[in-house]
mmCIF file of C-alpha atoms and ligand atoms in Angstrom:
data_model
loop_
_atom_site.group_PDB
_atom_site.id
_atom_site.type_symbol
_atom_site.label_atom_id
_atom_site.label_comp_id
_atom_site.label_asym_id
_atom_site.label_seq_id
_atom_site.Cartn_x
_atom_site.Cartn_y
_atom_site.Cartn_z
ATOM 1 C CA UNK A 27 179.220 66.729 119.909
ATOM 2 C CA UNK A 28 181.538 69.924 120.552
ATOM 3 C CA UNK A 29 184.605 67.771 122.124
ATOM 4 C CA UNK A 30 186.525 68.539 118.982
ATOM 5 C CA UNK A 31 185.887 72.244 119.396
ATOM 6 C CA UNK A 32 188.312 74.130 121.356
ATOM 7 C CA UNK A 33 187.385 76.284 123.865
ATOM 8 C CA UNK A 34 188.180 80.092 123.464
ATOM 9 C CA UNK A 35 189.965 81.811 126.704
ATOM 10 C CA UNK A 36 187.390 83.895 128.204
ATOM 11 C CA UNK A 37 189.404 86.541 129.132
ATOM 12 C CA UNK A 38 190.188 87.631 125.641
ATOM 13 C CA UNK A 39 187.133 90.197 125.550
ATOM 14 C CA UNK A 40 185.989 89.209 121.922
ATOM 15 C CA UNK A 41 185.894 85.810 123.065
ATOM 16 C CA UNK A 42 182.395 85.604 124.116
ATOM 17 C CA UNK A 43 181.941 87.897 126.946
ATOM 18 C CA UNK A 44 183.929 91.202 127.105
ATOM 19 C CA UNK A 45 186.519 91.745 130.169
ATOM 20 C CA UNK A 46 185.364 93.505 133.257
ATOM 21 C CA UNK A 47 184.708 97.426 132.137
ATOM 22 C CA UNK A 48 184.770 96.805 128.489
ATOM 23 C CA UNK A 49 181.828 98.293 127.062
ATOM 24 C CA UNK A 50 180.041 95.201 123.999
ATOM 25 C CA UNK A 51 179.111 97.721 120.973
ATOM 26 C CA UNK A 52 176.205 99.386 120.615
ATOM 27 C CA UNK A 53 173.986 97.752 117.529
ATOM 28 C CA UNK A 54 171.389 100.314 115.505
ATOM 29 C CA UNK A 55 168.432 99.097 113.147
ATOM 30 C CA UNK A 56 170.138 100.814 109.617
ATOM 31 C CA UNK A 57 166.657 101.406 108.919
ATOM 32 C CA UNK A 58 166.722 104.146 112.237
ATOM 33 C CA UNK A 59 167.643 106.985 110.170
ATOM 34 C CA UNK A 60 171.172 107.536 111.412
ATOM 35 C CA UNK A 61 173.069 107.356 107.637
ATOM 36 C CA UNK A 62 173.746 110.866 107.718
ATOM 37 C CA UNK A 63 176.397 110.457 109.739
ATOM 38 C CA UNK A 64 177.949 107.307 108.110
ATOM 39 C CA UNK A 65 180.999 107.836 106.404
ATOM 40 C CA UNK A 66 179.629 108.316 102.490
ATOM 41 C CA UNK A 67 182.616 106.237 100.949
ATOM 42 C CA UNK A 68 181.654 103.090 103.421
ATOM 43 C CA UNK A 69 177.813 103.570 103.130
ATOM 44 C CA UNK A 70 177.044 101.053 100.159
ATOM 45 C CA UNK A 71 179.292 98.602 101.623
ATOM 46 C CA UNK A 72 177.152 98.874 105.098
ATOM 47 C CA UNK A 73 174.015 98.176 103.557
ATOM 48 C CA UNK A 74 175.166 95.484 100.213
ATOM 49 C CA UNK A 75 172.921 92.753 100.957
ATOM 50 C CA UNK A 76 174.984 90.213 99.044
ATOM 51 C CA UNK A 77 178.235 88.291 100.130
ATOM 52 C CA UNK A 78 180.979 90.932 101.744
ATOM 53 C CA UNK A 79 183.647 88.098 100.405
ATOM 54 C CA UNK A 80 182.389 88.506 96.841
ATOM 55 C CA UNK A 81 182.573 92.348 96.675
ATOM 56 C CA UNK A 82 186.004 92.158 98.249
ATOM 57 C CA UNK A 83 187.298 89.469 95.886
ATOM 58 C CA UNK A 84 186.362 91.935 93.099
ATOM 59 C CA UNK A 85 187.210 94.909 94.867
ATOM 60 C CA UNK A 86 190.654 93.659 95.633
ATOM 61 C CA UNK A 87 191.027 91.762 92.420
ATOM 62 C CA UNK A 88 191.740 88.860 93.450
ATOM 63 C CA UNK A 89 194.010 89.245 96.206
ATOM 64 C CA UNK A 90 191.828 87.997 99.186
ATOM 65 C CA UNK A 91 192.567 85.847 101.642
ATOM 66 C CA UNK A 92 190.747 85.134 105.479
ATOM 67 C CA UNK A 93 193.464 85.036 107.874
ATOM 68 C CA UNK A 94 191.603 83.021 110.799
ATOM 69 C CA UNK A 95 192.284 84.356 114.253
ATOM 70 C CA UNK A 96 190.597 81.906 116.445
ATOM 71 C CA UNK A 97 187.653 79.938 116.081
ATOM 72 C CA UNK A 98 185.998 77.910 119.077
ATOM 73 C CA UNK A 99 183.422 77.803 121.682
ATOM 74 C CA UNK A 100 182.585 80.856 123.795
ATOM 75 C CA UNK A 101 179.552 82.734 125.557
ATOM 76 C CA UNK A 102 178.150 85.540 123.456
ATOM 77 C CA UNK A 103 177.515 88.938 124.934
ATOM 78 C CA UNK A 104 174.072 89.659 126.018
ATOM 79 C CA UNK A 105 173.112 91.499 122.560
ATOM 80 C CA UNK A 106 174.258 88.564 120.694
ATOM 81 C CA UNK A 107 172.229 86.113 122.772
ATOM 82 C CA UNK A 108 169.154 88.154 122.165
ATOM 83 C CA UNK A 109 170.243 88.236 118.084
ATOM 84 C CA UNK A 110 170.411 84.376 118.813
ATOM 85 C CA UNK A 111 167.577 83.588 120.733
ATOM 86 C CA UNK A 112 170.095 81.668 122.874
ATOM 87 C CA UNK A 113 169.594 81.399 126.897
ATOM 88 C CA UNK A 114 172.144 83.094 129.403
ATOM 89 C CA UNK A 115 174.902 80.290 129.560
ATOM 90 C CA UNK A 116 174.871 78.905 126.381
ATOM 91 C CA UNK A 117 178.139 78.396 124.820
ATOM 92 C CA UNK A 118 178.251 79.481 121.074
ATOM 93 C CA UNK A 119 181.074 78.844 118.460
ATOM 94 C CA UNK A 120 182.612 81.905 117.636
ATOM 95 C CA UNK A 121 184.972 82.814 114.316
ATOM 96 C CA UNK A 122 186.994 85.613 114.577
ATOM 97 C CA UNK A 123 189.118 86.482 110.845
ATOM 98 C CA UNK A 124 190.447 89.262 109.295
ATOM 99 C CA UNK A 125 189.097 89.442 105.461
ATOM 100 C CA UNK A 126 192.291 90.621 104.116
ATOM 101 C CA UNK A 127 192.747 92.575 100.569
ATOM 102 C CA UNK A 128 195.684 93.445 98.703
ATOM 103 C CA UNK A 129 197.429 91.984 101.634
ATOM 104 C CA UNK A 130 196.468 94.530 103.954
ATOM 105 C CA UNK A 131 193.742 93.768 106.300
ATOM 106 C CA UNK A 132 190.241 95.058 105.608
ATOM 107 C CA UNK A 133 187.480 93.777 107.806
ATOM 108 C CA UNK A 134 187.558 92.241 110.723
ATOM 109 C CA UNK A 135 184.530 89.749 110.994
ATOM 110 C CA UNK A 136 182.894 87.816 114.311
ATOM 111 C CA UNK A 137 180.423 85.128 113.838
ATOM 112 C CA UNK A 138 178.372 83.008 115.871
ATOM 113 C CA UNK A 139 176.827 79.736 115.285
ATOM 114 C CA UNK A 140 174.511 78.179 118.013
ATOM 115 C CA UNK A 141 176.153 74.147 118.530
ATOM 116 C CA UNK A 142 171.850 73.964 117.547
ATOM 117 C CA UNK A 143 172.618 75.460 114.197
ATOM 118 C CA UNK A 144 175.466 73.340 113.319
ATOM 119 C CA UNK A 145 173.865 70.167 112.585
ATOM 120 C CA UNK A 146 172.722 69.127 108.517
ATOM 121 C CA UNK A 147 174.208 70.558 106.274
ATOM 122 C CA UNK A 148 176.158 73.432 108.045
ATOM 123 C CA UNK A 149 177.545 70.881 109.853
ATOM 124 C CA UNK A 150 180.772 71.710 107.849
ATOM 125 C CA UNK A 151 180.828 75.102 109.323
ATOM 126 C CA UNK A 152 182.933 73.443 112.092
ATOM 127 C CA UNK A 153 185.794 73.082 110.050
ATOM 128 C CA UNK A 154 186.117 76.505 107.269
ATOM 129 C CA UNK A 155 189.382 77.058 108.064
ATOM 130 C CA UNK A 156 190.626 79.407 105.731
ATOM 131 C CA UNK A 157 187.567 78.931 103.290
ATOM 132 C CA UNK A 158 184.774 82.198 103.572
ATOM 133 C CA UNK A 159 181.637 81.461 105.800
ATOM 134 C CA UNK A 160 179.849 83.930 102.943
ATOM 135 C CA UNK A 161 181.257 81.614 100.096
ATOM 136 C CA UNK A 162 179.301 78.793 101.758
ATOM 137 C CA UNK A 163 176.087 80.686 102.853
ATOM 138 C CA UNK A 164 175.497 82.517 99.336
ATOM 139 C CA UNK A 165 175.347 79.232 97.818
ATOM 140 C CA UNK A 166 172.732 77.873 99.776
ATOM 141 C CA UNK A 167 169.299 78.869 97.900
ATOM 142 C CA UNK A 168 166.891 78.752 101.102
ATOM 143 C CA UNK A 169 169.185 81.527 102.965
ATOM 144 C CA UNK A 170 167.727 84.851 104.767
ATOM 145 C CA UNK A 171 169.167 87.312 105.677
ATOM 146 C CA UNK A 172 167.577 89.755 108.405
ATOM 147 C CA UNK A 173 167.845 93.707 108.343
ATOM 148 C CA UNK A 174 171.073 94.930 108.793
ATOM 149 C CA UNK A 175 172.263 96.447 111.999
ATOM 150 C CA UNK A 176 175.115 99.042 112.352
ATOM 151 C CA UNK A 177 177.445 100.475 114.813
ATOM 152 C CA UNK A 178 180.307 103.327 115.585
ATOM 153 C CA UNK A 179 182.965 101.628 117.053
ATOM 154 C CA UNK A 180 184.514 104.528 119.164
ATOM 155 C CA UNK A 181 188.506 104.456 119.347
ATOM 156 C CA UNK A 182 189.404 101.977 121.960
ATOM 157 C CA UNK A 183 186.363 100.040 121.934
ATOM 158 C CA UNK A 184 188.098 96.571 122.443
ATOM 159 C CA UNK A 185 185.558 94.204 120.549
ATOM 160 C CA UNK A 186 187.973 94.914 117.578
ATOM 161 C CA UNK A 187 191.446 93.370 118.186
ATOM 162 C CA UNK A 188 193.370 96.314 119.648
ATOM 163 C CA UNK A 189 196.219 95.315 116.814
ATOM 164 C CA UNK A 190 193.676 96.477 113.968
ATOM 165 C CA UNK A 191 192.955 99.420 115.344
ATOM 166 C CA UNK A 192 194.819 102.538 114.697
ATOM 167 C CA UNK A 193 193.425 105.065 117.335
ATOM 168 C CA UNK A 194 190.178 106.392 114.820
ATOM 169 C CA UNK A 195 186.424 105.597 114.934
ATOM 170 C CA UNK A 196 185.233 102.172 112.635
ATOM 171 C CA UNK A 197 182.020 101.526 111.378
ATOM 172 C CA UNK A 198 180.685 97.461 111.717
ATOM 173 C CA UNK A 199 177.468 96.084 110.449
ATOM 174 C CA UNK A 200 175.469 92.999 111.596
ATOM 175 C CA UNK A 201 172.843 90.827 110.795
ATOM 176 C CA UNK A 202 171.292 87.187 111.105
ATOM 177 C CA UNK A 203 171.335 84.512 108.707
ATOM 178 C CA UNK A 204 169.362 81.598 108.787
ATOM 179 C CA UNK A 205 169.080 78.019 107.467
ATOM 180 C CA UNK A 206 166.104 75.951 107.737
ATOM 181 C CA UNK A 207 165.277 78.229 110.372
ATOM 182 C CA UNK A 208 168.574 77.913 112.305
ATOM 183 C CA UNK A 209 170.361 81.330 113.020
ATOM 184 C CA UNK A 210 174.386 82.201 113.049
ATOM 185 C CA UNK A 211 174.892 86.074 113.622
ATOM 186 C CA UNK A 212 177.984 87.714 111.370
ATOM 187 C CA UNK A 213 179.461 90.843 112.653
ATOM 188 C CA UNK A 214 181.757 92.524 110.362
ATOM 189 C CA UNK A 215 183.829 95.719 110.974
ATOM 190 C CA UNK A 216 185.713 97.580 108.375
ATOM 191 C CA UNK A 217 189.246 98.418 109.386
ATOM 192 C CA UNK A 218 191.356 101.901 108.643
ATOM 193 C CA UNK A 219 193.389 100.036 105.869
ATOM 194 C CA UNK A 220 189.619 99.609 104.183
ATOM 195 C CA UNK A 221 188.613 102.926 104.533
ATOM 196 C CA UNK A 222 191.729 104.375 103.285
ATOM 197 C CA UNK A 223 190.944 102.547 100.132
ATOM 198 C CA UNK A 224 187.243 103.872 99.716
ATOM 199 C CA UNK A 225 188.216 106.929 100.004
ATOM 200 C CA UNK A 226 190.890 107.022 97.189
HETATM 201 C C1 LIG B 4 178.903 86.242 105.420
HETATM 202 C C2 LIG B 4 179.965 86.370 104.653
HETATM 203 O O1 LIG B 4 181.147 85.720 104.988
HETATM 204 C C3 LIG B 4 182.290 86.535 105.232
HETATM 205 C C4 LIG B 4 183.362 85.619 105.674
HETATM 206 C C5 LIG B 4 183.498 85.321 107.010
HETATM 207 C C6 LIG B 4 184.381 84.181 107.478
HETATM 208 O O2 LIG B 4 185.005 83.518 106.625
HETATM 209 O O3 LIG B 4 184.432 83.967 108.708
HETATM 210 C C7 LIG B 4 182.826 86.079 107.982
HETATM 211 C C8 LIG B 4 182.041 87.134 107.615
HETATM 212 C C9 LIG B 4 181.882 87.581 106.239
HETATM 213 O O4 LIG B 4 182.530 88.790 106.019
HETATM 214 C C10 LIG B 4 179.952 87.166 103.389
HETATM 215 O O5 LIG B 4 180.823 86.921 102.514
HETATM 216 O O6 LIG B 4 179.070 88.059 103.270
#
């Protein structure tokens, strides 16, 4: 079932579990009150319930690509196995890409698909390549989508390539999607070359 699926080198700490001392984000309910101190230029693209890839299609008009930085099987961290529902042990495959706009890179974006999840239809989900997870998921008419989730990536905090980082906090958001009941958990953090752009 998974013997075509690589699997990712654990010590990379975004690969499933984090390295020894490196601290997994920390994951608020948006809902908690806390947009106050969200940066005002990102906050409508934190909470946008529809596909991140459409709005950054548009946004960049039309100069989007997903540059794919590793996709394969991993263990989540312990917050992601409780977004999951999955048991301590379970491997997970993980996609790691950078949504990139205007050719700079925007978001950097980490989801997780239970091997469970990957059977009917999503199935193909095994093999996106360089095509968007979202333009899959938005086409599918029986998805949900629960509440977002949002967190302050401090500078340094390693669950964000340390190549995409330029020293200053980021803001991510999360949530889980399911299919006939099946979840896959999409993590996406906006990167300085983003923010510099919603803040023009
Ligand atoms: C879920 C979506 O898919 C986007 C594309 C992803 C990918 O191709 O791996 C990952 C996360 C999203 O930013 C979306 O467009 O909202």
């Amino acid at each position: 079932m998974t013997q075509d699926i690589p699997v990712l080198p654990a010590s990379r700490p975004a690969a499933g579990g984090f390295a020894p001392g490196v601290q997994a984000p920390r994951w608020h309910p948006a809902s908690q009150g806390r947009q106050g101190r969200w940066p005002d230029a990102l906050r409508p693209w934190l909470l946008d319930q529809g596909s991140l890839t459409a709005k950054l299609m548009a946004f960049s008009q039309g100069e989007f690509r997903v540059r794919v930085l590793r996709q394969g099987l991993a263990r989540p961290d312990v917050s992601e196995r409780r977004c999951l529902g999955v048991g301590p042990g379970r491997w997970v495959l993980v996609r790691e890409v950078i949504l990139m706009g205007k050719g700079e890179s925007w978001v950097f974006a980490r989801s997780l698909l239970p091997l469970s999840s990957l059977k009917g239809r999503l199935r193909q989900l095994r093999q996106l390549n360089t095509r968007p997870l979202g333009g899959f998921l938005f086409r599918q008419p029986d998805l949900e989508r629960e509440p977002m989730e949002i967190s302050r990536l401090k500078p340094g905090q390693r669950y964000v390539p340390p190549s995409l980082q330029r020293g200053e906090t980021l803001w991510g958001r999360r949530s889980v999607f399911r299919l006939e009941g099946r979840p896959l958990l999409v993590s996406e953090v906006f990167l300085p070359a983003f923010l510099e752009r919603v803040s023009l």
